Structure formats: structure tokens, C-alpha cells
Amino acid sequence: MEALAVTILEKLSSSAYKELGIIWNLKEDIERMRNTVSMIKAVLLDAEAKANNHQVSNWLEELKDVLYDADDVLDDFSIEDLNRKVMARNSIVRQTQIFFSKSNKLAYGHKMKAIQKRLDDIAKIKHALQLNDRPIENPIVYREQRQTYSFVSKDEVLGRDEEKKCIKRYLLDINATDNVSIIPIVGIGGLGKTALAQLVYNDNDVQKHFELKMWVYVSDEFDIKKVAQDIIGDEKNSKMELVQQKLRNKIEGKKFLLVLDDMWNEDRELWLKLKSLFVEGGKGSMIIVTTRSHTVAKITGTHPPLFLKGLDSQKSQELFSRVAFGELKEQNDLELLDIGRDIVKKCAGIPLAIRTIGSLLFSRNLGRRDWLYFKDVEFSKIDQHKDKIFEILKLSYDHLPSFLKKCFAYCSLFPKGFVFEKNTLIQLWVAEGFIQQSNDIRCVEDVGHEYFMSLLSMSFFQDVTVDDCGGVSTCKMHDLMHDLAQLMVGNEYVVVEGEEANIGIRTRYLSSRCTELQLAPTSFSYKLRTFLLHPQINASNYLRQSYNLSLSGLKFLRVLTLCGLKIVAIANSFEDMKHLRYLDLSQNTALEHLPSGITSLQNLQTLKLSGCADLRILPENLNKSLRHIELNGCNRLTCMPQGLGKLTNLQTLTCFALRNGSTSINDLGELNNLRGRLEIKGLVFLRNNAAEVQSAKVLLGKRHLQQLELRWLYDDNSHPWLSPPSLSIGQKRSWLEDEMILQGLQPYHSLQKLVIDGFCGKSLPDWIGNLSSLLTLEIHNCNCLTSLPEAICNLVSLQKLCIYNCLLLQERYGRSYGKEWRIISSIREVEILPMKPSLLKYFS
């Protein structure tokens, strides 16, 4: 609530809205609304503290509703003014006059006055409810974040050595005679069942012992077909007979290890049906089941279940100290340690609770008095509840600032076990306006990154994976944290499981996994800000035309996600979605083109099209508001649209495709805000302009780019078996041209990953030796390349070198036979193969 009020006040107080107020004769209305919202905001803390009172609770719901509506009107107001400015620049005098017409001004005047009346009514009631002014707490001053976070690693899982040894004894038993044995791990939520299973799963001895290792998150939706599809990686809507046959083929005769994580199914018949799919595995195959249910352990286990208990007091204190103090001097403060011991006792040895509370105390720069208050006052409330673990997690949530609460609550729209991409989550938060503007030069995405890392450091996220550059890529949310998020959201969040959604008047965020979902005609869907469609893996996944048409009424949407629905074409119904900031159409493999109406979305920031394999073209003159365009796996996209070079706000452009007569490579020249990964493909078409490319240096100014992939053809799998060509005159010319092109594509020296694919030159440019931060270098299909640059020895950061289908390099630098192996032998990971590993499987 506070975050929403702050957002509105920021808008009303900005110079842009003051200017709008003068132009639209709404100066007094804007000032009056600002004063009213400020007055109401002052009593919010008192109101939320008294929310158990039914009248106060209703008052808060009414206030939240009108604040959402006010935000919509203000957004609408600024969008109309932006359109006016665009039309004025285009000299469309008549339409400009329409925007300034008396009726248009009156319409916005009426909307503002209607909102103001509702605010006035709410302000009057606050006196009747005896709500008092309370200063809003200052935002938490977070300690400088630690360089590493509590990912699941063997160093972070404390006190489980004996349990690990016990499970390993079962797994590595050479006398096992059964084809499949099942080991249940049982315990309440937060004890670390999954962490223990991960620790065992990644153990070196275990990895070597099993031919096949698989992990499936099951949760409370026990669907045999879905579990089987997850194991074989089948995302198609295959029939069960085909799915089970593929599974049997995969495991037949192989000794496998399978983890079924977080299983709830207590139906023995269903379990036996699933188990029957695994009987053809090799002798000694093992299944680990993690569960909170003793019944599940009883019906599944062939070995005695391992009942996980809380950590003992010593290990609990060790974990708490590690999280709450880190390497800081406070770890030697005996008084703080004594207070910490009392806090730890109330956590009952539950690792998740200890981590969460320890992280909270670390993140806030608190002294002894604060710790005492926390122990004596805050924790005394927990003793009154039966479910202490959940209350401890809620306590940590209660201490979050309002802007982080909104970001955390938004995650409730996604299913349990969902893998969050960090960048996607930040883009969603930005689109919804959850990121507060920074007073420094940081962009909103950088502030969003700070939000994410704060939630991660306080254990609201876990199970992190990292990318090739060592940055956080994905994460998950513990089931208990997901339950907490769902409990904390109000009726503005709705998750639909069935085919019909009854949208309430206060619903603003909607998520569904049913592709047949129909919004009732009388619903209040027009107020929706987020609509996420997450199709189930075994759904038909076809978006019907009637469903397409229903999108036209969602005029206040900020976020629209329609992924993996096999959409062939999209109706041109985007014109009304003028608030839309985030559009995700990923994994619609049959989608060939986008509607032209997308170019009219003045606020669109993120456009995700990854996995749209048949997409051939993008609309010309995309809006300058775009900050992220994702095109991974758009294999048929062979050119970029006109006007791309004007999108100077772009931070993400994952693919830039070239062909004869298409967009020039120079269109990349002004896009100096690009960050993350950039793939340029079709460089072969630049050979006629090689000298121009060499002098342009279009990549040199891109300081934030981390990964660069330079491909001469469109697909690095299209020429894996080419031998070194004969030395014809035309090919000699190609060598020279390619060397000039690569020389001209010099990146900024902070690049961390470089891929060169299909290059026909004989030598690499000297600038490679200047990439002081380079971690990974990959060279694919470069069969004319005779040597690596001498300066490769200067790349002190280089940790990984991959050479695929480069016959001359393979002969020269091969590990056991290459004369120059010593030059690269100090690099931690070197892989020299006749083709990419993804292709080798077809020849094994």
C-alpha cells in the first residue's frame, strides 16, 4: 500500500506532471490530489497495525482500490500527452487540436475529480476510525552485500554429514539386487530435505556410480505423465503410450539415480503405476523421494525412511553466526552472541528459519539494543503460534521495506517449483512500476538487480544457478516462501486453475495455466495490470481465435505473457493496450510475424520472442521506448527491421541478423547501452564492405556487453564437417575480408565471453590479447585458422577455451599430440573436439 502511495506522490510531485497540469488546466486538481494522498499516507502505518479491525480492513481495501485507479488515470494522462507530443512533431495539426479540444480536457478533468471525491471520502472516514499519523519508517539501510550468497553447496549445508553417509551407503551398495530401490527422506518444511538430496546427488562418488542421473520436482500436483515428460525432456503434447515408451528406452539397462523432490501423493495405486515405468532400469538403480508425509514414505520406500531432524544447538549456532555475522567483527561480540543464542533456540533447529532470521539481522545494520528488542518483543509474538517456522518467515517478510514486499508478493503468480530468470523477474518488476527511481545515475534495471540480490541474501530465493560470466542466472523459491507470498497478497492477485476466471472488482494481477481460460463478459478484467498464461506441459496449447479477441478489452495491462501456445497469428488488437510495457510471446514456434499494432505501443519496454523458430521479420520502426528485445532461437530471422539503430535505450538485443541489402551493421553503432549477450550472425554478407566494417568499430563503445558471439553463417551446426578449403583466389580474398571484418568488430576490453564461428581468416586479431576480463573463449568451425594469437598467454582471467571443428588448431594444440599444447596448458578448462558436444551424441 505504502509503495503504491509513494508511486502516485512521485508522479504528482514531478516536474513533468506540474507541466501537464498547466497545459491541461488541471494544476489545482493535481495539487489537491497530492495533498490528499500525502495526508492519507501519513496514517498508513497506524491503519495496517489495526488491520484486524474489520472496519479498518475494509477502509484499507477501499483505499488500495482508489490508489490503483488513480495510478491508472495518471498513467493514462501522461500517455495521452506523449501521443500529443508525437503528433505535434509530425505536424498533424488537426489531431493535435483534437487532443487539446475542450471535450478532451473536460474528460480528464472529470476523471480526476471522480478520483478526488473517492479520496476525500476515504480521508473523512480515517477520522472516524481514529487513525493517527505515524512517520513512515525510513527505508532499510542495507549493509554492503556479501560477494557470495547462500547457494546450495557442500560448504553451506551444515550438520548433515551422518545423514549423507547413510544415504550414500544405500546408493553405493554393490550388493544391491533389486532393479530399483527407493529411499525416502522425510521431514517438515524448511529442514533441508532438498538441500540434503542435492548434496548427495552432486557427490563425486555418486556421480561416478550411476550412468544416468535425473531430478524432477513433483510437488502437490502428482501427474504421472508430467513426471515422465520432465524426465525425458518432452515438451510436446505426446500421448502417454509414446511418453512411457521413450522413458523406458532412456533407462533400459542403465543404472540410474532419480530424485523425486517434494512428493505429496498418498495414493498407493498411482505410485505403483509410476514405479512400474522404472523397472527396466539396470540393477542397483535408486530413487530418492523427499516428502513431508509419513504416508508417502510408507507407500514408496523399499529402504527404511530417513527422518530428518532439526540441527543440534551447536550446528544451529554455527549456521546462524555464519549468516548473521559473516566475517565481520561482531562475531567476537560476546553480548551479541548471547542474544543470538536465545534467538536461535526459538528456530527449533530449522535451517530455513535460522538462515532467514540471520539474513534479516545481517541486512539491517543493527546494534545490541535492536537485537534485544528483536528477541524480547518481535520473537515473543512467535511463541503464541503453533506454526513457529511459518511465523518466523512472516516476521522476516514484515521487516521488508514496502517496495521489496511488492516484488516478493508478485512471485505468488507463478507455480511452486518455478524457475525464475533473474533478468525476467526484474523486467516484470520494472513494467509494474515496483522499482523506485534512484537519485543517482543508475538505471531502473540496476536498482532492480539490487532488489533481487537483497531478497536472495535474505533467503527469500534459493537454488541459484550462474551464467558463463559468474552472475546469477536463475533461482527458485522454497515452497514455504511461496506459501507465504500467497498468504500475503490481497484479493488483487488471482491464480486460476480452471477454465473460467471470475475476476473481482479489485483484481489487478491474474495468472493461469489453462489455455482454454475464458474471462467472463461481466468481469472486471479491464482493470487487470498483469495477465500471465503458463500452459501446462500436457495441455493442448492452442490459443483459440475467440480467446484472442478477449484481449482487446484489457486496456490497463502492463504485462502480458502468452508463451508456448503455438500461436500462428496474432490479431491486431494491441492499439488499446497503451499501458503495455512487457510482452512475452516466447516459444510460439509457428508464429511468423507480429501485428503492426505493436509499433503503436508508446510504453513498451520488453519484447520477448525467444523460441519463435518460424519468425521471419520484425515490424519496422519499433518504438524508442524499447529496452529489451530477446530473440534467442529465432532461427529464420535473417534481417533486422529499419529504424533499429534509433532504439538507443536498448539494453538487451540478443541477436542481430544480417543479409544482403538488409540493415547495416552500422545500426549497432549508437546502441551503446547494450548489456548481457549479443549474437551477430550472417557476417559473411559483410565481405563486400569489409573495409567499412574495419574502420567503423561499431562494438568498441559498448562498455556493458558481457558476451559476444560472432557467426559468419546463421547456424553454427550447418558446417561441422568441413575440411580446410583449397587455396583458390576467391577463398584467399575471403580470408582477407574476414580478417578485416573481425578486426573491425573489436569489443570493449571488459568482455567476459567471446565466440567466433565460421571465420575463414588465417589469424585472429591482436585485440583479443587486450580482453583483460575474458573468462571464456570459444572458436567453432574455423578451418583456415592456423594458430591462436600469442597474446592469449596474457589473458590472466581466461578459465575456459573451447575449440570445435578447427582441424589445424586441433593438430597444433591437441592435449596429447599438439606441439603447442604447452601454450594453453595453464588454462583451467580446455576442450578441443572435432565438433560441438551437442553434435557428438549423434555419432556415439
mmCIF file of C-alpha atoms in Angstrom, residues 62-393:
data_model
loop_
_atom_site.group_PDB
_atom_site.id
_atom_site.type_symbol
_atom_site.label_atom_id
_atom_site.label_comp_id
_atom_site.label_asym_id
_atom_site.label_seq_id
_atom_site.Cartn_x
_atom_site.Cartn_y
_atom_site.Cartn_z
ATOM 1 C CA GLU A 62 -11.139 0.785 -0.482
ATOM 2 C CA LEU A 63 -8.014 2.921 -0.319
ATOM 3 C CA LYS A 64 -5.948 0.382 -2.267
ATOM 4 C CA ASP A 65 -8.615 0.240 -4.967
ATOM 5 C CA VAL A 66 -8.799 4.005 -5.437
ATOM 6 C CA LEU A 67 -4.999 4.314 -5.441
ATOM 7 C CA TYR A 68 -4.799 1.748 -8.245
ATOM 8 C CA ASP A 69 -7.458 3.670 -10.189
ATOM 9 C CA ALA A 70 -5.658 6.951 -9.551
ATOM 10 C CA ASP A 71 -2.413 5.459 -10.848
ATOM 11 C CA ASP A 72 -4.238 4.243 -13.989
ATOM 12 C CA VAL A 73 -5.717 7.708 -14.626
ATOM 13 C CA LEU A 74 -2.376 9.437 -14.119
ATOM 14 C CA ASP A 75 -0.678 6.940 -16.430
ATOM 15 C CA ASP A 76 -3.435 7.434 -18.987
ATOM 16 C CA PHE A 77 -2.998 11.177 -18.684
ATOM 17 C CA SER A 78 0.753 11.086 -19.390
ATOM 18 C CA ILE A 79 0.310 8.630 -22.278
ATOM 19 C CA GLU A 80 -2.217 10.899 -23.986
ATOM 20 C CA ASP A 81 0.165 13.801 -23.567
ATOM 21 C CA LEU A 82 3.000 11.738 -25.049
ATOM 22 C CA ASN A 83 0.789 10.954 -28.047
ATOM 23 C CA ARG A 84 0.029 14.658 -28.361
ATOM 24 C CA LYS A 85 3.741 15.465 -28.487
ATOM 25 C CA VAL A 86 4.402 12.756 -31.098
ATOM 26 C CA MET A 87 1.599 14.060 -33.294
ATOM 27 C CA ALA A 88 2.777 17.631 -32.845
ATOM 28 C CA ARG A 89 6.239 16.636 -34.074
ATOM 29 C CA ASN A 90 4.600 15.016 -37.090
ATOM 30 C CA SER A 91 2.718 18.246 -37.816
ATOM 31 C CA ILE A 92 -0.678 16.602 -37.742
ATOM 32 C CA VAL A 93 -2.353 19.828 -36.737
ATOM 33 C CA ARG A 94 -5.923 18.623 -36.727
ATOM 34 C CA GLN A 95 -5.284 15.670 -34.440
ATOM 35 C CA THR A 96 -3.164 17.842 -32.168
ATOM 36 C CA GLN A 97 -6.111 20.210 -31.872
ATOM 37 C CA ILE A 98 -8.356 17.256 -31.023
ATOM 38 C CA PHE A 99 -6.088 16.373 -28.118
ATOM 39 C CA PHE A 100 -6.370 19.922 -26.877
ATOM 40 C CA SER A 101 -10.065 20.151 -27.555
ATOM 41 C CA LYS A 102 -12.343 21.283 -24.792
ATOM 42 C CA SER A 103 -14.095 17.925 -24.619
ATOM 43 C CA ASN A 104 -10.782 16.087 -24.178
ATOM 44 C CA LYS A 105 -9.726 18.358 -21.343
ATOM 45 C CA LEU A 106 -13.136 18.010 -19.738
ATOM 46 C CA ALA A 107 -12.910 14.213 -19.913
ATOM 47 C CA TYR A 108 -9.671 14.143 -17.939
ATOM 48 C CA GLY A 109 -10.992 16.807 -15.591
ATOM 49 C CA HIS A 110 -13.993 14.597 -14.798
ATOM 50 C CA LYS A 111 -11.766 11.552 -14.204
ATOM 51 C CA MET A 112 -9.504 13.476 -11.827
ATOM 52 C CA LYS A 113 -12.486 14.889 -9.918
ATOM 53 C CA ALA A 114 -14.086 11.432 -9.602
ATOM 54 C CA ILE A 115 -10.871 10.048 -8.114
ATOM 55 C CA GLN A 116 -10.573 13.073 -5.838
ATOM 56 C CA LYS A 117 -14.102 12.580 -4.491
ATOM 57 C CA ARG A 118 -13.328 8.951 -3.584
ATOM 58 C CA LEU A 119 -10.108 10.050 -1.885
ATOM 59 C CA ASP A 120 -11.965 12.746 0.065
ATOM 60 C CA ASP A 121 -14.495 10.193 1.293
ATOM 61 C CA ILE A 122 -11.709 7.881 2.411
ATOM 62 C CA ALA A 123 -9.906 10.751 4.133
ATOM 63 C CA LYS A 124 -13.056 11.609 6.107
ATOM 64 C CA ILE A 125 -13.512 8.037 7.322
ATOM 65 C CA LYS A 126 -9.967 7.927 8.679
ATOM 66 C CA HIS A 127 -11.010 10.401 11.370
ATOM 67 C CA ALA A 128 -13.981 8.236 12.345
ATOM 68 C CA LEU A 129 -11.644 5.254 12.604
ATOM 69 C CA GLN A 130 -9.310 7.295 14.835
ATOM 70 C CA LEU A 131 -6.311 6.638 12.675
ATOM 71 C CA ASN A 132 -3.276 8.630 13.771
ATOM 72 C CA ASP A 133 -0.304 9.976 11.902
ATOM 73 C CA ARG A 134 2.781 7.814 12.186
ATOM 74 C CA PRO A 135 6.014 8.641 10.399
ATOM 75 C CA ILE A 136 6.761 6.146 7.672
ATOM 76 C CA GLU A 137 9.870 4.159 8.508
ATOM 77 C CA ASN A 138 12.924 5.143 6.591
ATOM 78 C CA PRO A 139 13.962 2.588 4.001
ATOM 79 C CA ILE A 140 16.287 -0.028 5.427
ATOM 80 C CA VAL A 141 19.902 0.921 5.036
ATOM 81 C CA TYR A 142 21.300 -2.363 3.851
ATOM 82 C CA ARG A 143 24.794 -3.417 4.667
ATOM 83 C CA GLU A 144 27.001 -3.711 1.629
ATOM 84 C CA GLN A 145 26.006 -7.090 0.211
ATOM 85 C CA ARG A 146 28.356 -10.015 0.571
ATOM 86 C CA GLN A 147 30.200 -11.106 -2.532
ATOM 87 C CA THR A 148 28.684 -14.579 -2.418
ATOM 88 C CA TYR A 149 25.271 -15.780 -1.363
ATOM 89 C CA SER A 150 23.937 -18.865 0.350
ATOM 90 C CA PHE A 151 23.650 -21.098 -2.692
ATOM 91 C CA VAL A 152 23.242 -24.811 -2.067
ATOM 92 C CA SER A 153 26.791 -26.090 -1.804
ATOM 93 C CA LYS A 154 28.537 -28.592 0.424
ATOM 94 C CA ASP A 155 30.019 -25.729 2.439
ATOM 95 C CA GLU A 156 26.580 -24.294 3.182
ATOM 96 C CA VAL A 157 24.797 -27.495 4.280
ATOM 97 C CA LEU A 158 25.762 -27.884 7.921
ATOM 98 C CA GLY A 159 25.205 -30.760 10.311
ATOM 99 C CA ARG A 160 24.093 -33.370 7.774
ATOM 100 C CA ASP A 161 27.267 -35.445 7.495
ATOM 101 C CA GLU A 162 25.777 -38.545 9.120
ATOM 102 C CA GLU A 163 22.600 -38.373 7.042
ATOM 103 C CA LYS A 164 24.689 -38.009 3.889
ATOM 104 C CA LYS A 165 26.798 -41.053 4.789
ATOM 105 C CA CYS A 166 23.662 -43.091 5.478
ATOM 106 C CA ILE A 167 22.124 -42.292 2.071
ATOM 107 C CA LYS A 168 25.438 -42.903 0.280
ATOM 108 C CA ARG A 169 25.677 -46.362 1.869
ATOM 109 C CA TYR A 170 22.338 -47.269 0.283
ATOM 110 C CA LEU A 171 23.185 -45.685 -3.076
ATOM 111 C CA LEU A 172 26.648 -47.227 -3.458
ATOM 112 C CA ASP A 173 25.723 -50.717 -2.231
ATOM 113 C CA ILE A 174 27.443 -53.087 -4.689
ATOM 114 C CA ASN A 175 25.310 -55.987 -3.425
ATOM 115 C CA ALA A 176 22.017 -54.371 -4.441
ATOM 116 C CA THR A 177 19.910 -56.933 -6.301
ATOM 117 C CA ASP A 178 16.703 -55.015 -6.975
ATOM 118 C CA ASN A 179 16.363 -53.156 -10.234
ATOM 119 C CA VAL A 180 15.001 -50.128 -8.397
ATOM 120 C CA SER A 181 15.249 -49.237 -4.698
ATOM 121 C CA ILE A 182 13.577 -46.229 -3.076
ATOM 122 C CA ILE A 183 14.978 -44.131 -0.219
ATOM 123 C CA PRO A 184 12.514 -41.651 1.352
ATOM 124 C CA ILE A 185 13.789 -38.522 3.134
ATOM 125 C CA VAL A 186 11.056 -37.273 5.489
ATOM 126 C CA GLY A 187 10.778 -34.032 7.446
ATOM 127 C CA ILE A 188 8.799 -30.854 7.961
ATOM 128 C CA GLY A 189 9.189 -27.911 5.606
ATOM 129 C CA GLY A 190 12.427 -25.959 5.913
ATOM 130 C CA LEU A 191 14.524 -28.776 7.409
ATOM 131 C CA GLY A 192 16.684 -29.073 4.288
ATOM 132 C CA LYS A 193 15.398 -32.261 2.639
ATOM 133 C CA THR A 194 16.035 -30.892 -0.846
ATOM 134 C CA ALA A 195 19.429 -29.472 0.152
ATOM 135 C CA LEU A 196 20.475 -32.884 1.511
ATOM 136 C CA ALA A 197 19.280 -34.621 -1.658
ATOM 137 C CA GLN A 198 21.245 -32.095 -3.752
ATOM 138 C CA LEU A 199 24.331 -32.639 -1.637
ATOM 139 C CA VAL A 200 24.149 -36.405 -2.219
ATOM 140 C CA TYR A 201 23.167 -36.062 -5.889
ATOM 141 C CA ASN A 202 26.237 -33.902 -6.648
ATOM 142 C CA ASP A 203 28.687 -36.018 -4.640
ATOM 143 C CA ASN A 204 31.607 -37.195 -6.811
ATOM 144 C CA ASP A 205 31.279 -40.846 -5.782
ATOM 145 C CA VAL A 206 27.557 -40.825 -6.556
ATOM 146 C CA GLN A 207 28.088 -39.116 -9.906
ATOM 147 C CA LYS A 208 30.555 -41.797 -10.972
ATOM 148 C CA HIS A 209 28.414 -44.677 -9.710
ATOM 149 C CA PHE A 210 25.327 -44.031 -11.876
ATOM 150 C CA GLU A 211 25.157 -43.952 -15.660
ATOM 151 C CA LEU A 212 22.084 -41.737 -15.658
ATOM 152 C CA LYS A 213 21.068 -39.049 -13.160
ATOM 153 C CA MET A 214 17.686 -37.273 -13.206
ATOM 154 C CA TRP A 215 15.898 -34.762 -10.990
ATOM 155 C CA VAL A 216 12.149 -33.983 -11.033
ATOM 156 C CA TYR A 217 10.256 -31.501 -8.873
ATOM 157 C CA VAL A 218 6.881 -33.163 -8.184
ATOM 158 C CA SER A 219 5.033 -31.010 -5.591
ATOM 159 C CA ASP A 220 1.343 -31.485 -4.801
ATOM 160 C CA GLU A 221 0.225 -31.966 -8.420
ATOM 161 C CA PHE A 222 1.026 -35.641 -8.991
ATOM 162 C CA ASP A 223 0.654 -36.310 -12.707
ATOM 163 C CA ILE A 224 2.374 -39.479 -13.930
ATOM 164 C CA LYS A 225 2.577 -38.248 -17.499
ATOM 165 C CA LYS A 226 4.061 -34.912 -16.440
ATOM 166 C CA VAL A 227 6.676 -36.601 -14.241
ATOM 167 C CA ALA A 228 7.652 -38.878 -17.140
ATOM 168 C CA GLN A 229 7.799 -35.927 -19.550
ATOM 169 C CA ASP A 230 10.021 -33.979 -17.158
ATOM 170 C CA ILE A 231 12.427 -36.914 -17.016
ATOM 171 C CA ILE A 232 12.718 -37.340 -20.787
ATOM 172 C CA GLY A 233 12.558 -33.581 -21.513
ATOM 173 C CA ASP A 234 9.479 -33.895 -23.724
ATOM 174 C CA GLU A 235 7.621 -30.597 -24.132
ATOM 175 C CA LYS A 236 5.232 -31.879 -26.793
ATOM 176 C CA ASN A 237 1.680 -32.990 -26.206
ATOM 177 C CA SER A 238 2.593 -36.632 -26.798
ATOM 178 C CA LYS A 239 0.259 -39.474 -25.880
ATOM 179 C CA MET A 240 1.008 -41.368 -22.697
ATOM 180 C CA GLU A 241 1.928 -44.544 -24.594
ATOM 181 C CA LEU A 242 4.649 -42.681 -26.501
ATOM 182 C CA VAL A 243 5.898 -40.918 -23.358
ATOM 183 C CA GLN A 244 6.273 -44.114 -21.334
ATOM 184 C CA GLN A 245 7.990 -45.839 -24.266
ATOM 185 C CA LYS A 246 10.528 -43.012 -24.538
ATOM 186 C CA LEU A 247 11.144 -43.221 -20.799
ATOM 187 C CA ARG A 248 11.708 -46.972 -20.930
ATOM 188 C CA ASN A 249 14.092 -46.547 -23.872
ATOM 189 C CA LYS A 250 16.036 -43.925 -21.929
ATOM 190 C CA ILE A 251 16.593 -46.002 -18.789
ATOM 191 C CA GLU A 252 16.624 -49.549 -20.202
ATOM 192 C CA GLY A 253 19.547 -51.483 -18.777
ATOM 193 C CA LYS A 254 21.131 -48.366 -17.266
ATOM 194 C CA LYS A 255 21.836 -47.894 -13.601
ATOM 195 C CA PHE A 256 20.132 -44.605 -12.814
ATOM 196 C CA LEU A 257 19.598 -42.243 -9.907
ATOM 197 C CA LEU A 258 16.307 -40.332 -9.833
ATOM 198 C CA VAL A 259 15.300 -37.720 -7.259
ATOM 199 C CA LEU A 260 11.542 -37.091 -6.878
ATOM 200 C CA ASP A 261 11.577 -33.871 -4.908
ATOM 201 C CA ASP A 262 8.701 -32.725 -2.668
ATOM 202 C CA MET A 263 6.239 -35.535 -3.288
ATOM 203 C CA TRP A 264 2.759 -35.367 -1.725
ATOM 204 C CA ASN A 265 0.821 -38.152 -3.446
ATOM 205 C CA GLU A 266 -0.518 -40.639 -0.896
ATOM 206 C CA ASP A 267 -2.418 -42.794 -3.413
ATOM 207 C CA ARG A 268 -0.588 -46.132 -3.477
ATOM 208 C CA GLU A 269 -2.115 -47.211 -6.813
ATOM 209 C CA LEU A 270 -0.876 -44.056 -8.550
ATOM 210 C CA TRP A 271 2.590 -44.571 -7.076
ATOM 211 C CA LEU A 272 2.750 -48.190 -8.290
ATOM 212 C CA LYS A 273 1.807 -47.058 -11.814
ATOM 213 C CA LEU A 274 4.671 -44.568 -11.793
ATOM 214 C CA LYS A 275 7.104 -47.064 -10.270
ATOM 215 C CA SER A 276 6.282 -49.609 -12.995
ATOM 216 C CA LEU A 277 7.836 -47.253 -15.559
ATOM 217 C CA PHE A 278 11.251 -47.699 -13.937
ATOM 218 C CA VAL A 279 11.502 -51.477 -13.582
ATOM 219 C CA GLU A 280 13.601 -51.859 -16.737
ATOM 220 C CA GLY A 281 16.471 -49.831 -15.324
ATOM 221 C CA GLY A 282 19.762 -51.575 -14.531
ATOM 222 C CA LYS A 283 20.310 -53.354 -11.229
ATOM 223 C CA GLY A 284 21.232 -51.030 -8.425
ATOM 224 C CA SER A 285 19.113 -48.134 -9.749
ATOM 225 C CA MET A 286 17.924 -45.824 -6.974
ATOM 226 C CA ILE A 287 15.118 -43.325 -6.411
ATOM 227 C CA ILE A 288 15.323 -40.705 -3.636
ATOM 228 C CA VAL A 289 11.938 -39.312 -2.575
ATOM 229 C CA THR A 290 11.791 -36.160 -0.444
ATOM 230 C CA THR A 291 8.486 -35.598 1.335
ATOM 231 C CA ARG A 292 6.812 -34.079 4.369
ATOM 232 C CA SER A 293 4.355 -37.012 4.536
ATOM 233 C CA HIS A 294 4.996 -40.182 6.550
ATOM 234 C CA THR A 295 2.349 -41.904 4.427
ATOM 235 C CA VAL A 296 4.299 -41.133 1.240
ATOM 236 C CA ALA A 297 7.413 -42.615 2.837
ATOM 237 C CA LYS A 298 5.484 -45.747 3.818
ATOM 238 C CA ILE A 299 3.999 -46.454 0.368
ATOM 239 C CA THR A 300 7.169 -45.669 -1.612
ATOM 240 C CA GLY A 301 10.138 -46.825 0.451
ATOM 241 C CA THR A 302 11.994 -50.073 -0.049
ATOM 242 C CA HIS A 303 14.643 -48.834 2.412
ATOM 243 C CA PRO A 304 13.790 -47.500 5.873
ATOM 244 C CA PRO A 305 12.941 -43.803 5.594
ATOM 245 C CA LEU A 306 15.450 -41.231 6.800
ATOM 246 C CA PHE A 307 13.574 -38.987 9.236
ATOM 247 C CA LEU A 308 15.331 -35.631 9.168
ATOM 248 C CA LYS A 309 15.512 -33.788 12.471
ATOM 249 C CA GLY A 310 16.439 -30.217 13.337
ATOM 250 C CA LEU A 311 20.087 -29.237 13.700
ATOM 251 C CA ASP A 312 21.609 -29.591 17.158
ATOM 252 C CA SER A 313 22.317 -26.426 19.159
ATOM 253 C CA GLN A 314 25.982 -26.255 18.131
ATOM 254 C CA LYS A 315 25.314 -26.555 14.397
ATOM 255 C CA SER A 316 22.342 -24.185 14.662
ATOM 256 C CA GLN A 317 24.552 -21.554 16.296
ATOM 257 C CA GLU A 318 27.291 -22.117 13.707
ATOM 258 C CA LEU A 319 24.827 -21.613 10.836
ATOM 259 C CA PHE A 320 23.332 -18.529 12.474
ATOM 260 C CA SER A 321 26.754 -16.963 13.069
ATOM 261 C CA ARG A 322 27.810 -17.649 9.503
ATOM 262 C CA VAL A 323 24.699 -15.936 8.119
ATOM 263 C CA ALA A 324 24.212 -13.149 10.679
ATOM 264 C CA PHE A 325 27.859 -12.120 11.063
ATOM 265 C CA GLY A 326 29.779 -13.467 8.091
ATOM 266 C CA GLU A 327 33.394 -12.425 8.523
ATOM 267 C CA LEU A 328 32.511 -9.298 10.496
ATOM 268 C CA LYS A 329 33.995 -8.244 13.825
ATOM 269 C CA GLU A 330 30.605 -8.575 15.560
ATOM 270 C CA GLN A 331 31.255 -12.323 15.613
ATOM 271 C CA ASN A 332 33.546 -11.627 18.600
ATOM 272 C CA ASP A 333 30.935 -9.571 20.454
ATOM 273 C CA LEU A 334 30.027 -11.859 23.385
ATOM 274 C CA GLU A 335 26.831 -9.971 24.238
ATOM 275 C CA LEU A 336 25.527 -10.225 20.647
ATOM 276 C CA LEU A 337 26.452 -13.911 20.620
ATOM 277 C CA ASP A 338 24.404 -14.489 23.791
ATOM 278 C CA ILE A 339 21.401 -12.705 22.296
ATOM 279 C CA GLY A 340 21.876 -14.712 19.109
ATOM 280 C CA ARG A 341 21.816 -17.976 21.060
ATOM 281 C CA ASP A 342 18.421 -17.086 22.535
ATOM 282 C CA ILE A 343 17.094 -16.235 19.066
ATOM 283 C CA VAL A 344 18.456 -19.487 17.627
ATOM 284 C CA LYS A 345 16.690 -21.570 20.300
ATOM 285 C CA LYS A 346 13.329 -20.338 19.026
ATOM 286 C CA CYS A 347 14.191 -21.545 15.497
ATOM 287 C CA ALA A 348 13.980 -25.190 16.645
ATOM 288 C CA GLY A 349 16.971 -26.224 14.555
ATOM 289 C CA ILE A 350 15.183 -25.481 11.270
ATOM 290 C CA PRO A 351 17.866 -24.329 8.751
ATOM 291 C CA LEU A 352 15.461 -22.216 6.665
ATOM 292 C CA ALA A 353 14.264 -20.324 9.756
ATOM 293 C CA ILE A 354 17.829 -19.814 11.025
ATOM 294 C CA ARG A 355 19.019 -18.559 7.627
ATOM 295 C CA THR A 356 16.049 -16.234 7.209
ATOM 296 C CA ILE A 357 16.396 -14.599 10.632
ATOM 297 C CA GLY A 358 20.191 -14.457 10.425
ATOM 298 C CA SER A 359 19.987 -12.840 6.991
ATOM 299 C CA LEU A 360 17.462 -10.294 8.275
ATOM 300 C CA LEU A 361 19.725 -9.289 11.167
ATOM 301 C CA PHE A 362 22.736 -9.078 8.845
ATOM 302 C CA SER A 363 20.940 -6.967 6.233
ATOM 303 C CA ARG A 364 19.914 -4.333 8.779
ATOM 304 C CA ASN A 365 22.810 -2.552 10.398
ATOM 305 C CA LEU A 366 21.540 -3.251 13.925
ATOM 306 C CA GLY A 367 23.197 -2.769 17.303
ATOM 307 C CA ARG A 368 22.772 -4.590 20.614
ATOM 308 C CA ARG A 369 19.674 -2.627 21.632
ATOM 309 C CA ASP A 370 17.978 -3.546 18.359
ATOM 310 C CA TRP A 371 18.865 -7.232 18.786
ATOM 311 C CA LEU A 372 17.441 -7.198 22.330
ATOM 312 C CA TYR A 373 14.222 -5.600 21.093
ATOM 313 C CA PHE A 374 14.035 -8.156 18.305
ATOM 314 C CA LYS A 375 14.452 -11.041 20.769
ATOM 315 C CA ASP A 376 12.183 -9.734 23.557
ATOM 316 C CA VAL A 377 9.397 -8.128 21.527
ATOM 317 C CA GLU A 378 9.314 -9.497 17.994
ATOM 318 C CA PHE A 379 10.042 -13.113 18.937
ATOM 319 C CA SER A 380 7.639 -13.095 21.855
ATOM 320 C CA LYS A 381 4.803 -12.929 19.298
ATOM 321 C CA ILE A 382 6.051 -16.099 17.624
ATOM 322 C CA ASP A 383 5.738 -18.159 20.819
ATOM 323 C CA GLN A 384 1.969 -17.673 20.659
ATOM 324 C CA HIS A 385 1.656 -19.524 17.343
ATOM 325 C CA LYS A 386 1.674 -23.248 16.654
ATOM 326 C CA ASP A 387 3.458 -22.983 13.313
ATOM 327 C CA LYS A 388 6.581 -21.232 14.533
ATOM 328 C CA ILE A 389 8.537 -21.802 11.335
ATOM 329 C CA PHE A 390 5.980 -20.046 9.183
ATOM 330 C CA GLU A 391 5.717 -17.198 11.689
ATOM 331 C CA ILE A 392 9.494 -16.742 11.621
ATOM 332 C CA LEU A 393 9.387 -16.439 7.824
#
